[in-house]
Coordinates of C-alpha atoms in Angstrom, one line a residue:
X1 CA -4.7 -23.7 24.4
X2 CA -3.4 -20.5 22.6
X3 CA 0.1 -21.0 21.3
X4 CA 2.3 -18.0 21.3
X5 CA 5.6 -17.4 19.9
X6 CA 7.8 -14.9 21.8
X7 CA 10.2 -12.7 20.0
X8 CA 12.2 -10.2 22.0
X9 CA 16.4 -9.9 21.6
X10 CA 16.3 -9.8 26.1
X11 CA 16.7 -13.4 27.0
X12 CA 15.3 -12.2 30.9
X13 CA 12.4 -10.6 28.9
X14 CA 11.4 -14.1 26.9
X15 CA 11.6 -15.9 30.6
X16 CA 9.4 -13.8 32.0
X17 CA 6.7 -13.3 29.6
X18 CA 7.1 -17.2 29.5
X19 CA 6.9 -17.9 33.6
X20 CA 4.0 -15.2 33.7
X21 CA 1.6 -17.1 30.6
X22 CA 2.8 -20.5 31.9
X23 CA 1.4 -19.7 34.8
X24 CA -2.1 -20.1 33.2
X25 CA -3.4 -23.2 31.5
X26 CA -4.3 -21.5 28.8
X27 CA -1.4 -21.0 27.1
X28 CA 1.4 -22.7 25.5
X29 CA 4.9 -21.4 24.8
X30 CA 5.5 -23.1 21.3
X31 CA 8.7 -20.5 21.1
X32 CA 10.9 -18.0 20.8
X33 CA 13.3 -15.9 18.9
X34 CA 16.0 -13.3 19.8
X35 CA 16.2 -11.1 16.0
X36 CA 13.6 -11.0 13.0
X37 CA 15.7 -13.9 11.5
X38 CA 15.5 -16.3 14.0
X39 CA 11.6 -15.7 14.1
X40 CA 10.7 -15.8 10.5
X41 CA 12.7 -19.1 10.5
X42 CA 10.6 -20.5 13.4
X43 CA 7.8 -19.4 11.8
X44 CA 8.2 -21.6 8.8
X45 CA 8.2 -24.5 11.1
X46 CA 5.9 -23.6 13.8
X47 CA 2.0 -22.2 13.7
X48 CA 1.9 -19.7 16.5
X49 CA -2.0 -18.3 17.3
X50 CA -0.1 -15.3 19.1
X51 CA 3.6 -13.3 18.3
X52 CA 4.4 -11.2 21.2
X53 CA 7.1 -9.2 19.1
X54 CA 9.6 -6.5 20.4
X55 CA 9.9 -3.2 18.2
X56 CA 13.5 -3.0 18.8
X57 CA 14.0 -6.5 17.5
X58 CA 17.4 -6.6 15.9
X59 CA 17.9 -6.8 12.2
X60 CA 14.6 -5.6 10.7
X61 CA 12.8 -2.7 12.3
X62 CA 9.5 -4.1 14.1
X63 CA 6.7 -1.9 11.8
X64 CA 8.6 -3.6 9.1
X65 CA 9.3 -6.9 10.8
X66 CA 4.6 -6.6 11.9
X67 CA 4.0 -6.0 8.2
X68 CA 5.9 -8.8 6.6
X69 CA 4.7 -10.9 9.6
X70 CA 1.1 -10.0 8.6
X71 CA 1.8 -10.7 5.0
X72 CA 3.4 -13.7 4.9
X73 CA 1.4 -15.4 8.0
X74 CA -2.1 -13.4 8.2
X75 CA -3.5 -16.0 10.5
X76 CA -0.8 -14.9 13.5
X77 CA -2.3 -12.3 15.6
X78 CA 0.2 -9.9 16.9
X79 CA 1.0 -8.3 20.0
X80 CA 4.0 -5.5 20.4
X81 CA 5.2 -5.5 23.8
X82 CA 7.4 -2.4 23.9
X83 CA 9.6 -0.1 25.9
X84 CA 8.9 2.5 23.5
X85 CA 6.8 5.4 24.1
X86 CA 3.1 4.2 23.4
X87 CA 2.5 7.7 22.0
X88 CA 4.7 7.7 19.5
X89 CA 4.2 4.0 18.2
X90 CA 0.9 2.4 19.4
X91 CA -0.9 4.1 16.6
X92 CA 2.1 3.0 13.8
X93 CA 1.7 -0.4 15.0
X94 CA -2.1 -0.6 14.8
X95 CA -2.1 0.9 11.1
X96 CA 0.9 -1.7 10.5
X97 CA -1.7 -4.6 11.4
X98 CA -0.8 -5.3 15.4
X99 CA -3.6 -6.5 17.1
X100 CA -2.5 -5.0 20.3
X101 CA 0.4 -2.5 22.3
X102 CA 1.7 -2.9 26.1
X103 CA 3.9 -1.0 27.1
X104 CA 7.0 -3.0 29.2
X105 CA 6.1 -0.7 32.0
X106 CA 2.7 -2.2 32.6
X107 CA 1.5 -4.5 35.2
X108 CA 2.6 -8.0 34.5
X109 CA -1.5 -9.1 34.3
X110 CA -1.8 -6.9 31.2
X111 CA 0.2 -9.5 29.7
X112 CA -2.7 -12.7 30.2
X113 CA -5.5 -10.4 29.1
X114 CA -3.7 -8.9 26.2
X115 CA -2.9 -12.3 24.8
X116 CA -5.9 -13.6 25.3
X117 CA -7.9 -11.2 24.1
X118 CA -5.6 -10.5 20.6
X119 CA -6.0 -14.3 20.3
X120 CA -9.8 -14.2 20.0
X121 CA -8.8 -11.6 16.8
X122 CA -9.6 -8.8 19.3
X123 CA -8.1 -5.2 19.9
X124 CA -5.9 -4.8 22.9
X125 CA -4.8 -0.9 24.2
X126 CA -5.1 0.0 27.8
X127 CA -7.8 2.5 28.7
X128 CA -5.1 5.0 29.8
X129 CA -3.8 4.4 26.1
X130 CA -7.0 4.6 24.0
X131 CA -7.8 8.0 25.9
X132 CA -4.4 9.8 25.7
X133 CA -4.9 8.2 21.6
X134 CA -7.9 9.6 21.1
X135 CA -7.3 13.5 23.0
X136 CA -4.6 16.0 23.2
X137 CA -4.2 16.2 26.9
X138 CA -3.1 20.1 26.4
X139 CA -6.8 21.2 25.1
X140 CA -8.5 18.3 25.6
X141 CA -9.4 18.1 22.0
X142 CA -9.8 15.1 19.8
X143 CA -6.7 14.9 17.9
X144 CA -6.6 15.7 14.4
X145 CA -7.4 11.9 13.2
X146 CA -9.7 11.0 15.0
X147 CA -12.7 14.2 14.9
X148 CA -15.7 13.2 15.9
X149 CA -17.3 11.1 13.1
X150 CA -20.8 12.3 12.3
X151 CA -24.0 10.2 13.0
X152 CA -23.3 8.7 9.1
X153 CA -20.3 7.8 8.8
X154 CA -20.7 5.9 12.0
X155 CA -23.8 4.2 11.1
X156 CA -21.1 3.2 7.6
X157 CA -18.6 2.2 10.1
X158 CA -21.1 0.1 11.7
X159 CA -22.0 -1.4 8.9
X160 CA -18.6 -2.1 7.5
X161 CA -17.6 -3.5 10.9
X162 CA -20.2 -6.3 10.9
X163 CA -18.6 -7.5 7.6
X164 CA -20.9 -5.8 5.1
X165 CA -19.8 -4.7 1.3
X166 CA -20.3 -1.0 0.0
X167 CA -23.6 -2.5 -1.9
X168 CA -25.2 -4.4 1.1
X169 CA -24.2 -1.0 3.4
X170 CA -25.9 1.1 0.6
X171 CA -29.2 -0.4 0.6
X172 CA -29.3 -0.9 4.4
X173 CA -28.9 2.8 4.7
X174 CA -31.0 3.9 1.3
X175 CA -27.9 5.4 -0.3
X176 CA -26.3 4.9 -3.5
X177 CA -22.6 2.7 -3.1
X178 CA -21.0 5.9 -4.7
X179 CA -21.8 7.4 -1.4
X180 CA -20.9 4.6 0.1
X181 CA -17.6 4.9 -1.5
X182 CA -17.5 8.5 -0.5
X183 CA -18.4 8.0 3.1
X184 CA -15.5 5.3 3.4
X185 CA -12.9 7.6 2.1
X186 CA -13.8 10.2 4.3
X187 CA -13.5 8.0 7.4
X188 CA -10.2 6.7 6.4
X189 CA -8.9 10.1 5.9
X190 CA -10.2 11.1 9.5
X191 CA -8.7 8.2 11.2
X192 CA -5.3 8.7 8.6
X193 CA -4.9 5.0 7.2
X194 CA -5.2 4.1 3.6
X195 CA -7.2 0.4 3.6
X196 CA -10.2 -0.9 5.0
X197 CA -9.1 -3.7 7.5
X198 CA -7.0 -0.4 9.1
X199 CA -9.7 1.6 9.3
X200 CA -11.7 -1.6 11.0
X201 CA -8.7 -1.8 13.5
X202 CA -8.4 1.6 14.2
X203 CA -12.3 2.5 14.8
X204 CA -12.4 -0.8 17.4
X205 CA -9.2 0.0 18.9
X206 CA -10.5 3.7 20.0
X207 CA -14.3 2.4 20.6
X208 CA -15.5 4.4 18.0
X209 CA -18.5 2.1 17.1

């Protein structure tokens, strides 16, 4: 069974997230917490596969809150379950380490698939997201992070994805790893995040490989 911990300061919010996954056999409610206190402090005693975690969460700001949360437990998935504008905070969260954003406003079944699928270390958006992520809906234009990659630096993305170092990428693709190194920096600049398990996240999230 996958065992989440809920963490959301609306105690209507926690029972329903927790009716809706009990609902299903496959999960287990192992918890939950109303601030960023109360949920590190369960976290010490409990092992939750999944954190559905609330950006307004009081006391510590959630992006803060997902990047301890990552730090201290790197094992916990993470899934932000927000009424915040997607728009303005999917992407932050992503780069911050969440495995997944749903908006509040979303059909309640988003909820099942999300957690299941974050829990298999998978990337969650909704389609509606990843395409409104990916395009400025006045021109129709990628947006300016994520320009189309050219044939090579997906073929390095590719590569990295499937778990491969700079020197295992280089001779797959008969270059030296100073290119390598080269071709990684340009992708994270594209896709605007500074380490290599972001970039990962960010290229799945959007389907760009």
């Amino acid at each position: 069974m996958i065992k989440v911990l809920i963490a959301d300061n609306h105690p209507i919010v926690r029972l329903g997230i927790k009716q809706v996954l009990e609902n299903s056999s496959q999960f287990e409610i192992i918890g939950d917490a109303a601030t960023t206190n109360e949920l590190f402090r369960k976290l010490e005693k409990l092992s939750p596969d999944v954190v559905i975690l609330e950006m307004d969460i009081p006391e510590i700001n959630g992006i803060a809150t997902l990047r301890k949360l990552k730090q201290d437990y790197p094992n916990v998935k993470v899934l932000i379950y927000s009424g915040q504008s997607e728009d303005v905070y999917a992407l932050s969260t992503i780069r911050a380490g969440a495995f997944g954003y749903l908006s509040k406003t979303a059909d309640l079944d988003y909820i099942i698939s999300a957690v299941k699928k974050v829990s298999e270390g998978n990337m969650f958006i909704t389609n509606e997201l990843a395409q409104r992520l990916a395009f400025d809906e006045g021109t129709q234009k990628p947006r300016r992070f994520f320009r189309k990659l050219s044939t090579r630096e997906i073929e390095v993305l590719k590569l990295l994805a499937s778990g491969k170092r700079n020197k295992d990428v280089a001779m797959g693709l008969n270059l030296n790893e100073k290119t390598v190194s080269t071709y990684k920096a340009r992708l994270m600049k594209k896709l605007n995040v500074d380490n290599l398990v972001d970039l990962l996240q960010q290229a799945k999230a959007l389907e760009l490989y």
